[in-house]
Amino acid sequence: MTASTDRPRRALVTGASSGIGAATVRRLRADGWDVVATARRADRLAALARETGADTVVADLTRDADVAALVAHVRDTGGLDAVVNNAGGALGQDTVEHGDIEQWRSMYELNVLGTLRVVQGVLPLLRERGAGDVVVVTSTAAHGAYPGGAGYTGAKHAERMLATTLRWELVGEPIRVVEIAPGAVATEEFSLVRFGGDAERAAQVYEGYQPLVADDVADTIAWSLSRPPHVNVDLLVVRPRAQANNTTIARTGV
Ligand SMILES: NC(=O)c1ccc[n+]([C@@H]2O[C@H](COP(=O)([O-])OP(=O)(O)OC[C@H]3O[C@@H](n4cnc5c(N)ncnc54)[C@H](OP(=O)(O)O)[C@@H]3O)[C@@H](O)[C@H]2O)c1
């Protein structure tokens, strides 16, 4: 939300070491934001800091103590105007019958409870500012099912409910809650992580059509954050033109 002072707005971006998160850091920095970028991999964050001038904090969002330290750092170094809850991902594509309990647990722990931890931590900081924005990057997987997807779609549906419920609970406060739901985005790691490092299987996800790229999603995040203060972009669904839904992709080569 637009701040009333002349100082740059400050955003916390999670999952900033690759893909959509890194693109969002680059985009917000280019737009004049101060940014705190967080993820687990220190080397990647250091490279992003050198490139963009973003402040960085190494944190595992599945750990209470890491998130507490992250929030304390943000509070002590200038506070916060917006948080982009982007860290997340999918593990495996097994049927419900053969779903791996540990993979389901990890997806819930990161996509849902990781976002919950960060939101709970930063809400007081946003209130201190008198206004603020909470962006949650869910997925079209938060809006529909597909065979083999229940572990991920279940977690993303829960994350979406977190965002929707939070918006309802905060009504009347000057805090916006924005859900960004992308379809297929060809990031360097999302499908690689999903398929346990199987590069061939990961590449197949994006074959035969033009998927979104991380910058496309960063663009929607930056746009949502730059609307006038009275405008809340509740939900922005963005897909490749070739993708009709989670299971229908026109692999026609364009
Ligand atoms: N790519 C797609 O097709 C797509 C589509 C719709 C929605 N999304 C959603 O968009 C978001 C970003 O996806 P992406 O494609 O950019 O994925 P990505 O390239 O795999 O990036 C995931 C990010 O999350 C971080 N992360 C993973 N586990 C973490 C943990 N325990 N604690 C803190 N950070 C952690 C990773 O960094 P470290 O490993 O360094 O911690 C990385 O920066 C996710 O929420 C994903 O579900 C993606």
XYZ file of N, CA and C and ligand atoms in Angstrom:
810
model
N 0.847 -1.182 0.000
C 0.000 0.000 0.000
C 0.887 1.237 0.000
N 0.464 2.315 -0.615
C 1.311 3.487 -0.744
C 1.567 4.113 0.621
N 2.832 4.291 0.962
C 3.165 4.902 2.235
C 3.050 6.418 2.117
N 2.836 7.080 3.236
C 2.625 8.522 3.192
C 3.939 9.287 3.304
N 5.060 8.597 3.561
C 6.340 9.279 3.678
C 7.106 9.129 2.365
N 8.273 9.784 2.302
C 9.068 9.730 1.076
C 10.042 8.559 1.063
N 10.196 7.886 2.174
C 11.155 6.780 2.206
C 10.672 5.652 1.293
N 11.613 4.855 0.755
C 11.192 3.723 -0.081
C 10.371 2.744 0.742
N 9.447 2.082 0.098
C 8.727 1.013 0.785
C 9.658 -0.192 0.928
N 9.357 -1.018 1.927
C 10.240 -2.149 2.223
C 9.440 -3.438 2.206
N 9.950 -4.415 1.463
C 9.251 -5.695 1.319
C 10.132 -6.836 1.796
N 9.497 -7.844 2.380
C 10.145 -9.121 2.667
C 9.677 -10.108 1.618
N 10.618 -10.752 0.920
C 10.281 -11.743 -0.103
C 10.844 -13.092 0.332
N 9.971 -14.091 0.489
C 10.430 -15.429 0.868
C 10.631 -16.282 -0.386
N 11.443 -17.320 -0.255
C 11.752 -18.164 -1.419
C 12.510 -17.384 -2.467
N 13.439 -16.516 -1.986
C 14.081 -15.545 -2.879
C 15.322 -16.091 -3.572
N 15.718 -17.319 -3.283
C 16.970 -17.825 -3.852
C 16.814 -18.388 -5.255
N 15.577 -18.465 -5.763
C 15.398 -18.943 -7.141
C 14.022 -18.537 -7.655
N 13.815 -18.797 -8.950
C 12.505 -18.701 -9.551
C 11.747 -17.395 -9.308
N 10.482 -17.542 -8.941
C 9.568 -16.402 -8.804
C 10.047 -15.442 -7.714
N 10.572 -15.996 -6.630
C 11.034 -15.145 -5.533
C 12.197 -14.261 -5.958
N 13.189 -14.857 -6.618
C 14.347 -14.072 -7.069
C 13.908 -13.015 -8.079
N 13.000 -13.391 -8.987
C 12.508 -12.424 -9.982
C 11.748 -11.290 -9.306
N 11.039 -11.616 -8.229
C 10.291 -10.576 -7.505
C 11.241 -9.613 -6.808
N 12.313 -10.155 -6.241
C 13.311 -9.280 -5.611
C 13.885 -8.322 -6.663
N 14.260 -8.872 -7.826
C 14.842 -8.022 -8.884
C 13.847 -6.937 -9.296
N 12.601 -7.344 -9.490
C 11.584 -6.404 -9.955
C 11.294 -5.309 -8.906
N 11.134 -5.709 -7.658
C 10.834 -4.703 -6.624
C 12.011 -3.758 -6.428
N 13.235 -4.278 -6.489
C 14.400 -3.399 -6.384
C 14.421 -2.412 -7.553
N 14.118 -2.910 -8.753
C 14.100 -2.018 -9.927
C 13.018 -0.961 -9.778
N 11.941 -1.297 -9.068
C 10.847 -0.348 -8.853
C 11.097 0.586 -7.666
N 12.262 0.445 -7.015
C 12.616 1.381 -5.957
C 12.327 0.918 -4.546
N 11.941 -0.346 -4.388
C 11.682 -0.873 -3.050
C 12.990 -1.227 -2.346
N 13.004 -1.105 -1.026
C 13.997 -1.809 -0.215
C 13.475 -3.224 -0.037
N 14.361 -4.199 -0.102
C 13.913 -5.593 -0.048
C 14.766 -6.395 0.931
N 14.102 -7.190 1.740
C 14.772 -8.227 2.522
C 14.412 -9.549 1.859
N 15.432 -10.263 1.396
C 15.231 -11.514 0.660
C 15.631 -12.673 1.554
N 14.776 -13.695 1.606
C 15.113 -14.827 2.477
C 14.895 -16.170 1.786
N 15.709 -17.135 2.168
C 15.631 -18.536 1.720
C 16.648 -19.291 2.569
N 16.865 -20.569 2.258
C 17.839 -21.332 3.054
C 19.257 -21.232 2.504
N 19.421 -21.051 1.184
C 20.755 -21.143 0.589
C 21.490 -19.799 0.600
N 22.486 -19.725 1.490
C 23.211 -18.472 1.701
C 23.957 -18.018 0.456
N 24.536 -18.976 -0.315
C 25.352 -18.579 -1.462
C 24.486 -17.884 -2.523
N 23.315 -18.422 -2.746
C 22.424 -17.814 -3.744
C 21.925 -16.448 -3.268
N 21.628 -16.334 -1.988
C 21.185 -15.040 -1.464
C 22.307 -14.006 -1.566
N 23.542 -14.449 -1.312
C 24.671 -13.515 -1.391
C 24.834 -12.997 -2.819
N 24.669 -13.884 -3.796
C 24.777 -13.450 -5.197
C 23.654 -12.468 -5.544
N 22.457 -12.738 -5.049
C 21.323 -11.843 -5.304
C 21.544 -10.481 -4.638
N 22.140 -10.507 -3.451
C 22.436 -9.253 -2.748
C 23.433 -8.424 -3.543
N 24.466 -9.097 -4.065
C 25.471 -8.369 -4.865
C 24.828 -7.770 -6.105
N 23.927 -8.523 -6.703
C 23.301 -8.080 -7.956
C 22.301 -6.944 -7.741
N 21.511 -7.044 -6.666
C 20.362 -6.139 -6.522
C 20.469 -5.149 -5.376
N 21.400 -5.409 -4.447
C 21.473 -4.552 -3.262
C 20.445 -4.919 -2.201
N 19.757 -6.038 -2.374
C 18.787 -6.466 -1.359
C 19.513 -6.902 -0.092
N 18.869 -6.673 1.029
C 19.317 -7.234 2.295
C 18.901 -8.717 2.297
N 19.650 -9.566 2.962
C 19.296 -10.993 2.928
C 19.365 -11.611 4.316
N 18.527 -12.607 4.536
C 18.540 -13.372 5.791
C 18.357 -14.841 5.426
N 19.245 -15.691 5.907
C 19.090 -17.137 5.705
C 18.095 -17.660 6.737
N 17.042 -18.329 6.280
C 16.052 -18.875 7.220
C 15.337 -20.060 6.582
N 15.077 -21.057 7.408
C 14.241 -22.193 7.022
C 12.860 -21.928 7.617
N 11.880 -21.730 6.766
C 10.555 -21.301 7.240
C 9.788 -22.415 7.938
N 10.356 -23.624 7.945
C 9.715 -24.696 8.702
C 10.199 -24.706 10.154
N 11.074 -23.768 10.507
C 11.613 -23.699 11.872
C 11.143 -22.417 12.552
N 10.493 -22.588 13.696
C 9.990 -21.431 14.441
C 11.105 -20.428 14.749
N 12.252 -20.946 15.206
C 13.330 -20.051 15.653
C 13.887 -19.242 14.483
N 13.978 -19.856 13.300
C 14.482 -19.132 12.126
C 13.532 -17.995 11.757
N 12.244 -18.275 11.802
C 11.272 -17.232 11.421
C 11.276 -16.114 12.463
N 11.405 -16.481 13.731
C 11.471 -15.454 14.779
C 12.690 -14.553 14.560
N 13.833 -15.156 14.201
C 15.048 -14.367 13.966
C 14.888 -13.489 12.712
N 14.240 -14.044 11.701
C 13.987 -13.275 10.471
C 13.131 -12.045 10.773
N 12.061 -12.256 11.506
C 11.152 -11.152 11.818
C 11.868 -10.105 12.685
N 12.676 -10.576 13.632
C 13.418 -9.636 14.483
C 14.376 -8.803 13.637
N 15.026 -9.449 12.665
C 15.942 -8.715 11.787
C 15.183 -7.638 11.007
N 14.043 -8.021 10.453
C 13.251 -7.057 9.667
C 12.816 -5.893 10.558
N 12.375 -6.224 11.765
C 11.909 -5.181 12.698
C 13.054 -4.229 13.049
N 14.237 -4.791 13.334
C 15.353 -3.987 13.835
C 16.073 -3.215 12.737
N 15.796 -3.533 11.480
C 16.533 -2.876 10.390
C 15.632 -1.983 9.536
N 14.454 -1.659 10.017
C 13.666 -0.680 9.259
C 12.190 -0.994 9.099
N 11.735 -2.125 9.645
C 10.297 -2.411 9.575
C 9.861 -2.901 8.202
N 8.558 -2.857 7.961
C 8.034 -3.545 6.778
C 6.741 -2.918 6.260
N 6.664 -2.826 4.921
C 5.429 -2.371 4.269
C 4.705 -3.496 3.543
N 5.427 -4.547 3.163
C 4.784 -5.632 2.409
C 5.560 -6.925 2.601
N 4.827 -8.028 2.590
C 5.475 -9.339 2.603
C 4.978 -10.131 1.397
N 5.902 -10.777 0.706
C 5.538 -11.653 -0.412
C 5.846 -13.083 0.019
N 4.782 -13.795 0.399
C 4.924 -15.196 0.831
C 4.984 -16.078 -0.411
N 6.196 -16.316 -0.861
C 6.392 -17.040 -2.117
C 7.008 -18.418 -1.904
N 7.763 -18.616 -0.833
C 8.423 -19.917 -0.613
C 7.379 -21.019 -0.630
N 7.674 -22.060 -1.341
C 6.724 -23.165 -1.429
C 7.151 -24.103 -2.517
N 6.351 -25.128 -2.722
C 6.683 -26.051 -3.786
C 5.958 -27.371 -3.646
N 6.204 -28.230 -4.649
C 5.553 -29.530 -4.734
C 6.602 -30.622 -4.571
N 6.178 -31.751 -4.033
C 7.051 -32.925 -3.919
C 6.294 -34.140 -4.433
N 6.776 -34.709 -5.523
C 6.170 -35.921 -6.060
C 4.871 -35.675 -6.804
N 4.429 -36.696 -7.488
C 3.143 -36.619 -8.199
C 2.463 -37.993 -8.129
N 2.455 -38.537 -6.919
C 1.876 -39.866 -6.720
C 0.368 -39.753 -6.528
N -0.313 -40.829 -6.830
C -1.751 -40.887 -6.553
C -1.988 -40.854 -5.045
N -3.222 -40.588 -4.681
C -3.574 -40.618 -3.261
C -3.237 -41.989 -2.676
N -3.547 -43.019 -3.448
C -3.313 -44.391 -2.968
C -1.851 -44.626 -2.606
N -0.951 -44.023 -3.386
C 0.478 -44.277 -3.176
C 1.221 -43.042 -2.637
N 0.479 -42.055 -2.173
C 1.115 -40.821 -1.701
C 2.070 -41.076 -0.541
N 3.171 -40.339 -0.560
C 4.210 -40.485 0.460
C 3.887 -39.530 1.622
N 3.674 -40.106 2.796
C 3.249 -39.313 3.963
C 4.249 -38.188 4.254
N 5.544 -38.522 4.170
C 6.563 -37.500 4.496
C 6.550 -36.360 3.486
N 6.317 -36.686 2.187
C 6.244 -35.619 1.186
C 5.022 -34.733 1.452
N 3.899 -35.357 1.779
C 2.693 -34.565 2.086
C 2.954 -33.667 3.298
N 3.586 -34.232 4.305
C 3.865 -33.454 5.512
C 4.767 -32.259 5.192
N 5.800 -32.519 4.372
C 6.740 -31.435 4.026
C 6.044 -30.335 3.229
N 5.170 -30.740 2.309
C 4.457 -29.720 1.514
C 3.560 -28.864 2.408
N 2.886 -29.514 3.355
C 2.019 -28.766 4.268
C 2.865 -27.858 5.165
N 3.968 -28.396 5.637
C 4.845 -27.665 6.552
C 5.370 -26.383 5.883
N 5.770 -26.462 4.620
C 6.344 -25.288 3.959
C 5.265 -24.352 3.409
N 4.369 -24.892 2.579
C 3.402 -24.018 1.896
C 2.390 -23.396 2.860
N 1.969 -24.171 3.841
C 0.909 -23.690 4.743
C 1.499 -23.124 6.033
N 2.208 -23.969 6.781
C 2.675 -23.517 8.092
C 3.828 -22.522 7.963
N 4.639 -22.645 6.898
C 5.679 -21.643 6.657
C 5.058 -20.270 6.426
N 4.027 -20.249 5.591
C 3.337 -18.980 5.333
C 2.680 -18.475 6.612
N 2.067 -19.374 7.366
C 1.424 -18.969 8.625
C 2.433 -18.334 9.575
N 3.582 -18.993 9.735
C 4.607 -18.456 10.642
C 5.011 -17.039 10.240
N 5.274 -16.861 8.941
C 5.741 -15.548 8.470
C 4.640 -14.501 8.654
N 3.420 -14.855 8.283
C 2.316 -13.893 8.409
C 2.128 -13.504 9.873
N 2.115 -14.480 10.757
C 1.944 -14.167 12.177
C 3.070 -13.254 12.672
N 4.285 -13.508 12.179
C 5.425 -12.715 12.628
C 5.398 -11.285 12.143
N 4.962 -11.085 10.904
C 5.102 -9.733 10.326
C 3.858 -8.857 10.497
N 2.719 -9.425 10.830
C 1.523 -8.572 10.962
C 1.739 -7.404 11.945
N 2.366 -7.651 13.103
C 2.604 -6.510 14.002
C 3.476 -5.424 13.356
N 4.420 -5.838 12.493
C 5.295 -4.855 11.833
C 4.499 -4.025 10.832
N 3.585 -4.670 10.113
C 2.759 -3.942 9.151
C 1.854 -2.960 9.903
N 1.318 -3.399 11.012
C 0.445 -2.513 11.815
C 1.236 -1.312 12.346
N 2.492 -1.545 12.729
C 3.328 -0.441 13.220
C 3.455 0.647 12.169
N 3.454 0.243 10.896
C 3.565 1.196 9.798
C 2.265 1.952 9.569
N 1.162 1.374 10.073
C -0.147 1.989 9.832
C -0.795 1.492 8.559
N -0.085 0.652 7.792
C -0.632 0.083 6.551
C 0.314 -0.998 6.067
N -0.190 -1.875 5.205
C 0.711 -2.895 4.688
C 0.020 -3.870 3.771
N 0.846 -4.657 3.096
C 0.338 -5.632 2.124
C 0.872 -7.022 2.428
N -0.033 -7.996 2.353
C 0.347 -9.406 2.490
C 0.040 -10.084 1.159
N 1.072 -10.476 0.428
C 0.893 -11.223 -0.824
C 1.154 -12.701 -0.537
N 0.282 -13.550 -1.050
C 0.468 -14.992 -0.905
C 0.488 -15.599 -2.308
N 1.601 -16.225 -2.663
C 1.705 -16.901 -3.964
C 1.190 -18.324 -3.779
N -0.015 -18.579 -4.273
C -0.563 -19.938 -4.181
C -0.273 -20.635 -5.510
N -1.314 -20.943 -6.278
C -1.149 -21.658 -7.543
C -2.540 -21.909 -8.109
N -2.603 -22.227 -9.390
C -3.881 -22.748 -9.889
C -4.176 -24.098 -9.227
N -3.142 -24.715 -8.633
C -3.352 -25.939 -7.844
C -4.153 -25.662 -6.577
N -4.298 -24.384 -6.227
C -5.128 -24.005 -5.076
C -6.592 -23.860 -5.469
N -6.859 -24.069 -6.761
C -8.215 -23.805 -7.275
C -8.789 -24.984 -8.024
N -8.107 -26.115 -8.007
C -8.630 -27.274 -8.716
C -7.761 -28.491 -8.480
N -8.322 -29.646 -8.803
C -7.607 -30.915 -8.577
C -6.955 -31.407 -9.864
N -6.030 -32.337 -9.753
C -5.578 -33.124 -10.902
C -5.008 -34.447 -10.395
N -5.139 -35.493 -11.177
C -4.658 -36.800 -10.729
C -3.169 -36.742 -10.390
N -2.813 -37.266 -9.248
C -1.416 -37.242 -8.802
C -1.051 -35.959 -8.077
N -1.996 -35.051 -7.994
C -1.642 -33.738 -7.433
C -2.123 -33.479 -6.027
N -2.787 -34.436 -5.389
C -3.518 -34.123 -4.151
C -2.635 -33.597 -3.019
N -1.402 -34.089 -2.919
C -0.536 -33.590 -1.855
C -0.280 -32.096 -2.019
N 0.003 -31.703 -3.257
C 0.300 -30.287 -3.545
C -0.982 -29.447 -3.586
N -2.015 -29.952 -4.281
C -3.247 -29.155 -4.364
C -3.868 -28.995 -2.978
N -3.748 -30.038 -2.149
C -4.291 -29.939 -0.794
C -3.581 -28.853 0.003
N -2.252 -28.830 -0.084
C -1.485 -27.810 0.634
C -1.790 -26.420 0.088
N -1.863 -26.310 -1.243
C -2.112 -24.992 -1.833
C -3.546 -24.519 -1.570
N -4.503 -25.438 -1.536
C -5.862 -25.039 -1.141
C -5.857 -24.497 0.285
N -5.117 -25.149 1.164
C -5.050 -24.686 2.558
C -4.386 -23.313 2.637
N -3.339 -23.120 1.841
C -2.661 -21.815 1.832
C -3.611 -20.734 1.317
N -4.388 -21.105 0.304
C -5.371 -20.155 -0.223
C -6.412 -19.797 0.849
N -6.854 -20.785 1.619
C -7.826 -20.509 2.672
C -7.235 -19.616 3.756
N -5.940 -19.800 4.014
C -5.254 -18.903 4.952
C -5.378 -17.464 4.453
N -5.087 -17.257 3.173
C -5.113 -15.900 2.608
C -6.531 -15.323 2.615
N -7.493 -16.133 2.177
C -8.874 -15.644 2.110
C -9.403 -15.304 3.501
N -9.165 -16.199 4.438
C -9.665 -15.980 5.795
C -9.007 -14.761 6.421
N -7.698 -14.621 6.199
C -6.982 -13.463 6.742
C -7.589 -12.165 6.212
N -7.923 -12.138 4.918
C -8.511 -10.924 4.339
C -9.825 -10.582 5.033
N -10.602 -11.601 5.281
C -11.885 -11.372 5.958
C -11.670 -10.900 7.396
N -10.672 -11.501 8.064
C -10.430 -11.151 9.466
C -9.874 -9.744 9.628
N -9.165 -9.265 8.602
C -8.519 -7.946 8.715
C -9.369 -6.820 8.130
N -10.563 -7.145 7.655
C -11.362 -6.093 7.025
C -11.568 -4.943 8.017
N -11.405 -3.722 7.520
C -11.487 -2.550 8.385
C -10.117 -2.037 8.780
N -9.089 -2.893 8.635
C -7.712 -2.445 8.869
C -7.080 -2.074 7.522
N -6.105 -1.179 7.524
C -5.473 -0.790 6.249
C -4.418 -1.793 5.795
N -4.768 -3.055 5.822
C -3.849 -4.105 5.369
C -4.534 -4.900 4.263
N -3.857 -4.982 3.120
C -4.427 -5.713 1.980
C -3.876 -7.137 1.964
N -4.696 -8.053 1.516
C -4.259 -9.443 1.359
C -4.521 -9.837 -0.093
N -3.444 -10.178 -0.790
C -3.481 -10.426 -2.228
C -3.052 -11.868 -2.494
N -3.866 -12.608 -3.217
C -3.468 -13.959 -3.630
C -3.102 -13.944 -5.107
N -1.894 -14.430 -5.405
C -1.447 -14.597 -6.788
C -1.422 -16.097 -7.075
N -2.176 -16.528 -8.089
C -2.297 -17.963 -8.393
C -1.795 -18.232 -9.812
N -0.525 -18.606 -9.959
C 0.014 -18.886 -11.293
C -0.300 -20.310 -11.758
N -0.424 -20.454 -13.071
C -0.426 -21.776 -13.696
C 1.010 -22.227 -13.893
N 1.313 -22.881 -15.006
C 2.650 -23.444 -15.208
C 3.695 -22.344 -15.451
N 4.704 -22.331 -14.603
C 5.803 -21.365 -14.712
C 7.104 -22.158 -14.841
N 7.828 -21.925 -15.911
C 9.101 -22.645 -16.086
C 10.183 -21.960 -15.272
N 10.287 -22.343 -14.006
C 11.407 -21.882 -13.186
C 12.449 -22.991 -13.160
N 13.656 -22.611 -12.801
C 14.744 -23.577 -12.938
C 14.618 -24.760 -11.968
N 13.896 -24.586 -10.873
C 13.949 -25.625 -9.833
C 12.624 -26.262 -9.457
N 11.486 -25.615 -9.728
C 10.207 -26.114 -9.196
C 9.971 -27.579 -9.557
N 10.062 -27.911 -10.844
C 9.779 -29.289 -11.262
C 10.934 -30.230 -10.943
N 12.143 -29.673 -10.948
C 13.316 -30.469 -10.552
C 13.175 -30.926 -9.099
N 12.745 -30.020 -8.239
C 12.523 -30.375 -6.825
C 11.372 -31.368 -6.736
N 10.312 -31.102 -7.506
C 9.132 -31.971 -7.436
C 9.481 -33.421 -7.771
N 10.329 -33.572 -8.799
C 10.649 -34.915 -9.264
C 12.023 -35.387 -8.775
N 12.435 -34.907 -7.631
C 13.631 -35.422 -6.950
C 14.899 -35.317 -7.773
N 15.032 -34.272 -8.599
C 16.248 -34.064 -9.379
C 16.237 -34.720 -10.749
N 15.127 -35.328 -11.140
C 15.011 -35.971 -12.459
C 14.794 -34.879 -13.533
N 15.912 -34.464 -14.162
C 15.875 -33.315 -15.080
C 15.015 -33.595 -16.309
N 15.053 -34.837 -16.771
C 14.280 -35.187 -17.974
C 12.777 -35.060 -17.706
N 12.348 -35.612 -16.579
C 10.924 -35.539 -16.219
C 10.513 -34.080 -15.964
N 11.412 -33.333 -15.346
C 11.120 -31.927 -15.069
C 10.951 -31.149 -16.377
N 11.820 -31.416 -17.347
C 11.762 -30.692 -18.626
C 10.464 -30.996 -19.371
N 9.968 -32.213 -19.219
C 8.741 -32.609 -19.932
C 7.534 -31.741 -19.540
N 7.551 -31.216 -18.343
C 6.429 -30.398 -17.861
C 6.211 -29.192 -18.777
N 7.318 -28.697 -19.345
C 7.249 -27.450 -20.111
C 7.424 -27.658 -21.608
N 7.327 -28.904 -22.057
C 7.563 -29.197 -23.474
C 6.341 -28.913 -24.339
N 6.582 -28.336 -25.512
C 5.533 -28.226 -26.524
C 4.630 -27.017 -26.401
N 4.937 -26.112 -25.500
C 4.145 -24.881 -25.368
C 5.015 -23.828 -24.686
N 4.509 -22.617 -24.644
C 5.279 -21.556 -24.001
C 4.738 -21.305 -22.596
N 5.446 -21.806 -21.589
C 4.977 -21.592 -20.217
C 5.233 -20.151 -19.778
N 4.685 -19.770 -18.645
C 5.068 -18.506 -18.033
C 6.525 -18.600 -17.600
N 7.156 -17.437 -17.414
C 8.470 -17.387 -16.776
C 8.322 -16.593 -15.476
N 9.343 -16.695 -14.638
C 9.262 -16.084 -13.305
C 8.939 -14.593 -13.375
N 9.497 -13.905 -14.372
C 9.241 -12.464 -14.505
C 7.757 -12.157 -14.723
N 7.048 -13.069 -15.407
C 5.610 -12.838 -15.622
C 4.872 -12.767 -14.290
N 5.272 -13.623 -13.376
C 4.598 -13.651 -12.071
C 5.059 -12.466 -11.211
N 6.362 -12.176 -11.257
C 6.883 -11.016 -10.524
C 6.156 -9.746 -10.958
N 5.851 -9.678 -12.240
C 5.139 -8.525 -12.798
C 3.755 -8.372 -12.143
N 3.042 -9.488 -11.971
C 1.705 -9.406 -11.359
C 1.803 -9.010 -9.893
N 2.861 -9.476 -9.229
C 3.058 -9.121 -7.810
C 3.333 -7.624 -7.688
N 4.267 -7.141 -8.517
C 4.616 -5.716 -8.465
C 3.404 -4.849 -8.829
N 2.634 -5.292 -9.800
C 1.432 -4.538 -10.203
C 0.433 -4.476 -9.050
N 0.192 -5.624 -8.414
C -0.776 -5.660 -7.308
C -0.344 -4.726 -6.177
N 0.961 -4.712 -5.897
C 1.469 -3.875 -4.805
C 1.447 -2.391 -5.141
N 1.357 -2.078 -6.430
C 1.416 -0.666 -6.829
C 0.039 -0.071 -7.088
N -1.032 -0.814 -6.790
C -2.386 -0.233 -6.929
C -2.594 0.827 -5.847
N -3.515 1.779 -6.096
C -3.821 2.777 -5.057
C -4.322 2.083 -3.779
N -4.140 2.738 -2.620
C -4.402 2.078 -1.339
C -5.820 1.535 -1.167
N -6.793 2.106 -1.868
C -8.169 1.626 -1.663
C -8.472 0.384 -2.511
N -7.516 -0.028 -3.359
C -7.754 -1.150 -4.274
C -7.085 -2.415 -3.741
N -7.869 -3.450 -3.495
C -7.317 -4.752 -3.075
C -7.497 -5.762 -4.205
N -6.394 -6.211 -4.758
C -6.462 -7.288 -5.752
C -6.604 -8.585 -4.952
N -7.830 -9.046 -4.782
C -8.068 -10.240 -3.950
C -7.339 -11.453 -4.507
N -7.511 -11.662 -5.820
C -7.023 -12.886 -6.452
C -6.649 -12.596 -7.897
N -5.435 -12.966 -8.249
C -5.002 -12.808 -9.635
C -4.535 -14.176 -10.142
N -5.296 -14.738 -11.089
C -4.936 -16.020 -11.696
C -4.224 -15.718 -13.011
N -3.030 -16.268 -13.180
C -2.267 -16.001 -14.402
C -1.723 -17.323 -14.929
N -2.059 -17.596 -16.195
C -1.633 -18.869 -16.801
C -0.983 -18.598 -18.153
N -0.234 -19.595 -18.651
C 0.180 -19.527 -20.052
C -1.076 -19.529 -20.935
N -1.016 -18.860 -22.060
C -2.175 -18.866 -22.968
C -2.537 -20.291 -23.372
N -1.528 -21.151 -23.443
C -1.757 -22.525 -23.902
C -2.340 -23.437 -22.820
N -2.539 -22.901 -21.627
C -3.034 -23.740 -20.530
C -4.455 -23.334 -20.162
N -5.406 -24.275 -20.322
C -6.805 -23.973 -19.997
C -7.107 -24.241 -18.529
N -6.507 -25.274 -17.988
C -6.707 -25.637 -16.587
C -5.534 -26.525 -16.168
N -5.601 -27.112 -14.982
C -4.440 -27.870 -14.490
C -4.077 -29.061 -15.368
N -5.025 -29.565 -16.130
C -4.752 -30.780 -16.907
C -4.819 -30.587 -18.416
N -5.282 -29.430 -18.869
C -5.438 -29.207 -20.309
C -4.417 -28.191 -20.797
N -3.385 -28.692 -21.478
C -2.351 -27.826 -22.043
C -2.244 -28.159 -23.528
N -2.327 -27.135 -24.362
C -2.206 -27.332 -25.807
C -0.720 -27.384 -26.159
N -0.193 -28.584 -26.309
C 1.235 -28.734 -26.612
C 1.410 -28.737 -28.127
N 1.155 -27.591 -28.696
C 1.171 -27.465 -30.141
C 2.438 -26.781 -30.652
N 3.372 -26.547 -29.743
C 4.636 -25.972 -30.160
C 4.690 -24.459 -30.120
N 3.595 -23.803 -29.666
C 3.637 -22.335 -29.566
C 3.210 -21.882 -28.173
N 6.762 -22.985 -10.977
C 5.476 -23.177 -11.088
O 4.984 -23.778 -12.053
C 4.526 -22.645 -10.039
C 3.177 -22.545 -10.391
C 2.260 -22.069 -9.475
C 2.703 -21.703 -8.215
N 4.010 -21.820 -7.880
C 4.393 -21.430 -6.518
O 5.250 -20.319 -6.609
C 6.181 -20.330 -5.539
C 7.594 -20.244 -6.098
O 7.777 -21.286 -7.020
P 9.079 -21.370 -7.940
O 8.655 -22.011 -9.218
O 9.797 -20.070 -7.985
O 9.890 -22.468 -7.109
P 11.453 -22.683 -6.847
O 12.267 -22.087 -7.949
O 11.607 -24.128 -6.518
O 11.698 -21.805 -5.528
C 11.239 -22.183 -4.261
C 11.880 -21.275 -3.237
O 11.444 -21.678 -1.924
C 12.598 -21.771 -1.073
N 12.382 -22.762 -0.037
C 12.154 -24.092 -0.200
N 12.045 -24.690 0.998
C 12.221 -23.708 1.934
C 12.236 -23.694 3.350
N 12.046 -24.819 4.076
N 12.441 -22.520 3.991
C 12.636 -21.399 3.278
N 12.617 -21.327 1.938
C 12.415 -22.481 1.280
C 13.730 -22.173 -2.019
O 14.977 -21.739 -1.541
P 15.995 -22.594 -0.679
O 16.016 -23.987 -1.263
O 17.290 -21.848 -0.857
O 15.474 -22.541 0.715
C 13.394 -21.333 -3.250
O 13.901 -20.030 -3.125
C 5.888 -21.600 -4.730
O 5.049 -21.282 -3.642
C 5.156 -22.484 -5.735
O 4.315 -23.405 -5.087
C 4.935 -22.273 -8.773
